[in-house]
PDB file of C-alpha atoms in Angstrom:
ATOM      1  CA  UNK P  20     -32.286 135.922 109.735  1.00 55.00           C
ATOM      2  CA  UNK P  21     -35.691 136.302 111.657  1.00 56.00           C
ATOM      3  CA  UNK P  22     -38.489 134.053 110.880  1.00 60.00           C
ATOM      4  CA  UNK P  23     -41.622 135.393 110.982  1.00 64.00           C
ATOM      5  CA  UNK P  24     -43.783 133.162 114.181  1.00 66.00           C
ATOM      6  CA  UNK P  25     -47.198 132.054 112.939  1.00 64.00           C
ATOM      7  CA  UNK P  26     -49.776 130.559 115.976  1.00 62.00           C
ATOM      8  CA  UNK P  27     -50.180 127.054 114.081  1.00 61.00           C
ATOM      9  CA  UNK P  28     -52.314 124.061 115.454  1.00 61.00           C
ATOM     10  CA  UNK P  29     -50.381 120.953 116.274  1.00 57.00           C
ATOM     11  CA  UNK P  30     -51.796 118.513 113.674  1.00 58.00           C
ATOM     12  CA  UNK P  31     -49.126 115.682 113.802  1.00 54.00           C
ATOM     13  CA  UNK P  32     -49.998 111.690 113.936  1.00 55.00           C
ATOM     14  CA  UNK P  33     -47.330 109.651 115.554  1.00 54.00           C
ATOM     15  CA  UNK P  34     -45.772 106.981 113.262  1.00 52.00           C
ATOM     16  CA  UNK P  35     -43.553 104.514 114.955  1.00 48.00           C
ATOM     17  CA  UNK P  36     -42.658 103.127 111.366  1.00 49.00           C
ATOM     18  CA  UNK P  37     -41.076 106.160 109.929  1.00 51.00           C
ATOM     19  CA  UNK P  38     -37.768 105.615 108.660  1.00 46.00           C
ATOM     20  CA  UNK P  39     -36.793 107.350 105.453  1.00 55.00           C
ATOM     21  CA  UNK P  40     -34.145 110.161 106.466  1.00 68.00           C
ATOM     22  CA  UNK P  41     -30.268 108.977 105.086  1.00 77.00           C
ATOM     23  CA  UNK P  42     -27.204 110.361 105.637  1.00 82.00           C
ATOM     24  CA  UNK P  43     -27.100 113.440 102.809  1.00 82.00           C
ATOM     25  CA  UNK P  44     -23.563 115.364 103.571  1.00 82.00           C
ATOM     26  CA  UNK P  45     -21.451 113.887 106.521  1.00 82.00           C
ATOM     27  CA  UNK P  46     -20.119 110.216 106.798  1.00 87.00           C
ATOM     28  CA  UNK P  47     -21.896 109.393 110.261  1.00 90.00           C
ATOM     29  CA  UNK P  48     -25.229 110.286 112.030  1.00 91.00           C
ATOM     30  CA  UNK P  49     -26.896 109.743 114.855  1.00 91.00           C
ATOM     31  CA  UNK P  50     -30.529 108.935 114.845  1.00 90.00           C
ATOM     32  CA  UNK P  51     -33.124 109.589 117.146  1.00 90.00           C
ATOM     33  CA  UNK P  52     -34.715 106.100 118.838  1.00 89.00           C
ATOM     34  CA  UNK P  53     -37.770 107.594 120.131  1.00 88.00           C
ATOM     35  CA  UNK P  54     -40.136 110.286 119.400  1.00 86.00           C
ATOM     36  CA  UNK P  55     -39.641 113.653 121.619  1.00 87.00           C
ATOM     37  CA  UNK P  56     -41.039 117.133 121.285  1.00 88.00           C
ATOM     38  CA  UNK P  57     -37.396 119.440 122.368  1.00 89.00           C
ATOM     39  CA  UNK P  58     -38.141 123.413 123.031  1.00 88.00           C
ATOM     40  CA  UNK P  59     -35.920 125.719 121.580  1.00 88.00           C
ATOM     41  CA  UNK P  60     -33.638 126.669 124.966  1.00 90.00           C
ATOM     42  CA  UNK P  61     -33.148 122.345 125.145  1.00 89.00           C
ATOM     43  CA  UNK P  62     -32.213 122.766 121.624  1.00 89.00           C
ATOM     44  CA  UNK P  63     -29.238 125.185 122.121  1.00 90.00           C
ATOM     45  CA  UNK P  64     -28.521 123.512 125.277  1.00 91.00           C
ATOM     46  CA  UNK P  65     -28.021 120.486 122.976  1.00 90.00           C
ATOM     47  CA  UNK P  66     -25.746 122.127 120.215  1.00 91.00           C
ATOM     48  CA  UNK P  67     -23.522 123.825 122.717  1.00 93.00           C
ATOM     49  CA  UNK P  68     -22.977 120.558 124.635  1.00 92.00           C
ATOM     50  CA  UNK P  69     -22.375 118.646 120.853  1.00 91.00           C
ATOM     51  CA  UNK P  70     -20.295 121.477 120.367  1.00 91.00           C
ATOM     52  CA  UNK P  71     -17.952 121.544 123.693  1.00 92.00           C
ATOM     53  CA  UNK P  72     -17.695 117.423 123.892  1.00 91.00           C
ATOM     54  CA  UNK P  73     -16.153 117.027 120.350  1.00 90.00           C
ATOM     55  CA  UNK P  74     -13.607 119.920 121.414  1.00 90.00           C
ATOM     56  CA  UNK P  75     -12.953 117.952 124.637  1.00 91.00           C
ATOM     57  CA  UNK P  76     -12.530 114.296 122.835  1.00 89.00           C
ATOM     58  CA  UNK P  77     -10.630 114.970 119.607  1.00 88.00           C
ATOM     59  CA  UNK P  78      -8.114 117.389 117.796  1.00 85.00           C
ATOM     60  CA  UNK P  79      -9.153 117.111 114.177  1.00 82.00           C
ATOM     61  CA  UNK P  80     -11.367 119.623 112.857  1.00 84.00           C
ATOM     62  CA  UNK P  81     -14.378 118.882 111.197  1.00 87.00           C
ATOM     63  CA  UNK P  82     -18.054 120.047 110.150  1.00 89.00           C
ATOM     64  CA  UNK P  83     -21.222 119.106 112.053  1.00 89.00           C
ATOM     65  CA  UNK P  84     -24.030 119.395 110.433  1.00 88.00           C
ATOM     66  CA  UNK P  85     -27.634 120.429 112.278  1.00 89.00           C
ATOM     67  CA  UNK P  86     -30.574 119.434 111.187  1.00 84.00           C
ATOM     68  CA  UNK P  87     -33.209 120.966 113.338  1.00 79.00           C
ATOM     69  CA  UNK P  88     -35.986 122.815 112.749  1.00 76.00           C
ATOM     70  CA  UNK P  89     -38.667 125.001 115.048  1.00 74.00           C
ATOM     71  CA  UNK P  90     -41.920 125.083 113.135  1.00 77.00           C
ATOM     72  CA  UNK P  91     -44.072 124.601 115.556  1.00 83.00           C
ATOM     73  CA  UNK P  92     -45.402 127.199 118.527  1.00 86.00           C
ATOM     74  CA  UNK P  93     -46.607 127.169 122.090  1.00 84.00           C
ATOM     75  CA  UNK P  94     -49.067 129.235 123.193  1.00 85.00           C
ATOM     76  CA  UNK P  95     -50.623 131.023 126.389  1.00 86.00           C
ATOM     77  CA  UNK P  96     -53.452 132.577 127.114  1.00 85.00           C
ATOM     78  CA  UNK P  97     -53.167 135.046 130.983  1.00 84.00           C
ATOM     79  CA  UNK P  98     -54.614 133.453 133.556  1.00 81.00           C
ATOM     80  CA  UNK P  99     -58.224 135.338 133.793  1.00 81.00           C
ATOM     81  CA  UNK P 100     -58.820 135.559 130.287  1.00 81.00           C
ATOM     82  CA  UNK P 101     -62.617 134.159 129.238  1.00 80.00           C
ATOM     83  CA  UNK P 102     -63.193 131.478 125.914  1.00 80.00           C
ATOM     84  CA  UNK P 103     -63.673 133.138 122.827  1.00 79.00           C
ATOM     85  CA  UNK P 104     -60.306 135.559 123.086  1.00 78.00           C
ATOM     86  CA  UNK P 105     -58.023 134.063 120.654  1.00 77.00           C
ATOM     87  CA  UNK P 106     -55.307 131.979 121.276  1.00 79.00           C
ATOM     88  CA  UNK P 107     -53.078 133.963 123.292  1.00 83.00           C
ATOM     89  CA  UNK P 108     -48.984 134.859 123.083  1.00 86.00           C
ATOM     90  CA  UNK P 109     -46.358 132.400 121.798  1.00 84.00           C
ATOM     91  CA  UNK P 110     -44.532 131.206 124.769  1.00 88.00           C
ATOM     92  CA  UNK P 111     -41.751 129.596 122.762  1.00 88.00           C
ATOM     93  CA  UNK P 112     -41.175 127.818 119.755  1.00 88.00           C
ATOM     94  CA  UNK P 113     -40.848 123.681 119.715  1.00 88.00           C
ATOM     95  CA  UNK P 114     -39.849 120.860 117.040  1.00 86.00           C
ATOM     96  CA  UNK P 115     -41.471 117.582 117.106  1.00 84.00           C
ATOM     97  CA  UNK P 116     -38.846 114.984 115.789  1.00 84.00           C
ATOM     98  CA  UNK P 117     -40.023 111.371 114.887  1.00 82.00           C
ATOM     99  CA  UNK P 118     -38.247 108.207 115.109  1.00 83.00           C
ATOM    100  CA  UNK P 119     -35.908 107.907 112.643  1.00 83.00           C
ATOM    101  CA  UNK P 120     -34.779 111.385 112.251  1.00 86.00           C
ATOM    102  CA  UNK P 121     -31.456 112.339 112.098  1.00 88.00           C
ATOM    103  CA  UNK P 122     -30.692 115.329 114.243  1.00 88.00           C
ATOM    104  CA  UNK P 123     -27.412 116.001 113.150  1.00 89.00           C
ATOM    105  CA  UNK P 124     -24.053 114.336 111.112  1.00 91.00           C
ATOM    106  CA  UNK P 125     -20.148 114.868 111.225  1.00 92.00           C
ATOM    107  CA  UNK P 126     -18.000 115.109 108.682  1.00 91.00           C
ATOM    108  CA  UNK P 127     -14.771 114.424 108.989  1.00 90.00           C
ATOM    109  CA  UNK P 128     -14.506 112.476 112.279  1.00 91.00           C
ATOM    110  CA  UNK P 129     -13.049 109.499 113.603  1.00 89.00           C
ATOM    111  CA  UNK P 130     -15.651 106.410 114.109  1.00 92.00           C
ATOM    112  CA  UNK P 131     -13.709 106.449 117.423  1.00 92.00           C
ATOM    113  CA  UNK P 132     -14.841 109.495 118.211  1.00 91.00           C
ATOM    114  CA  UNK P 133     -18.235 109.314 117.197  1.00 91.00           C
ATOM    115  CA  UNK P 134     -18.778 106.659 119.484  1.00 93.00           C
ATOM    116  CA  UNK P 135     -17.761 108.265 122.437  1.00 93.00           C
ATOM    117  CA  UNK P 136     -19.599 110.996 121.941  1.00 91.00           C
ATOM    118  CA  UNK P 137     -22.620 108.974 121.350  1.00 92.00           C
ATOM    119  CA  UNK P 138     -22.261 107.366 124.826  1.00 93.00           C
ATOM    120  CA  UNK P 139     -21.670 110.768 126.037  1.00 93.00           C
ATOM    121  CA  UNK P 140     -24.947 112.149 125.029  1.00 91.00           C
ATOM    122  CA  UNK P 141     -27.148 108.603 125.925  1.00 90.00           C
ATOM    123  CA  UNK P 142     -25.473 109.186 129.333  1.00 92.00           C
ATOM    124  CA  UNK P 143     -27.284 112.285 129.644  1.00 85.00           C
ATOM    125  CA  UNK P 144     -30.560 110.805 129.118  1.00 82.00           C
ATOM    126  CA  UNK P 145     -31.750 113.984 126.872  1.00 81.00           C
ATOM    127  CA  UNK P 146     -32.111 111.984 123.787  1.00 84.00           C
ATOM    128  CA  UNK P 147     -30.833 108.017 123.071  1.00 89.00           C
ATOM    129  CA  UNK P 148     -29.639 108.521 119.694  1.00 90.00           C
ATOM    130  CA  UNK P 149     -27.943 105.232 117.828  1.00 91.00           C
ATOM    131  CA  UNK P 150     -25.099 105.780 115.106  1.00 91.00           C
ATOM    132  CA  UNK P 151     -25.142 105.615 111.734  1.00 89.00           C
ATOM    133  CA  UNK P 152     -21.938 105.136 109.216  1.00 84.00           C
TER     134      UNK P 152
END
């Protein structure tokens, strides 16, 4: 499914005090501590490595759940290009995530597991994400 890229401005105000995502369809989350703008390459960077850990720490099989979205666009004008030509070519696409958010949720994991994947990815220093059951 393609999604057709608009050239948007980036109106967002930064609320520290946002807190009203809840688990919907898994049993545990993990939350996003602080607010961070992630590109769409650091984004599938991010899945795979999700992805490729939970293989590595456990055997059961379960479903994780994404919840990530690229709205947002970054563009470029060339370098000799005068005011007054437009904005220029979308560069890549980019997702501004709040405090609060939950990126993604597991369903049917261990607690167990959770946990170590959630010290895992903090390790990384990426994203500090806390747990949520």
């Amino acid at each position: 499914m393609q999604i057709s890229r608009k050239k948007h401005h980036f109106k967002f105000k930064n609320k520290l005090t946002w807190t009203k995502h809840t688990l919907k369809y898994g049993s545990l989350g993990f939350k996003i501590i602080k607010c961070i703008c992630i590109i769409d390459k650091q984004e599938e960077f991010l899945k795979l490595l999700i992805i490729k850990t939970l293989k590595k720490i456990t055997n059961s099989k379960g479903k994780i759940l994404f919840y990530s979205n690229q709205f947002y666009n970054k563009t470029k004008l060339p370098l000799e290009s005068r005011m007054g030509k437009g904005k220029g070519e979308i560069i890549c696409s980019f997702s501004y995530y709040k405090t609060g958010f939950i990126l993604f949720e597991l369903k049917g994991f261990d607690l167990i597991d959770a946990l170590k994947l959630k010290t895992y990815l903090n390790n990384k220093k990426i994203i500090k994400f806390s747990l949520i059951y």
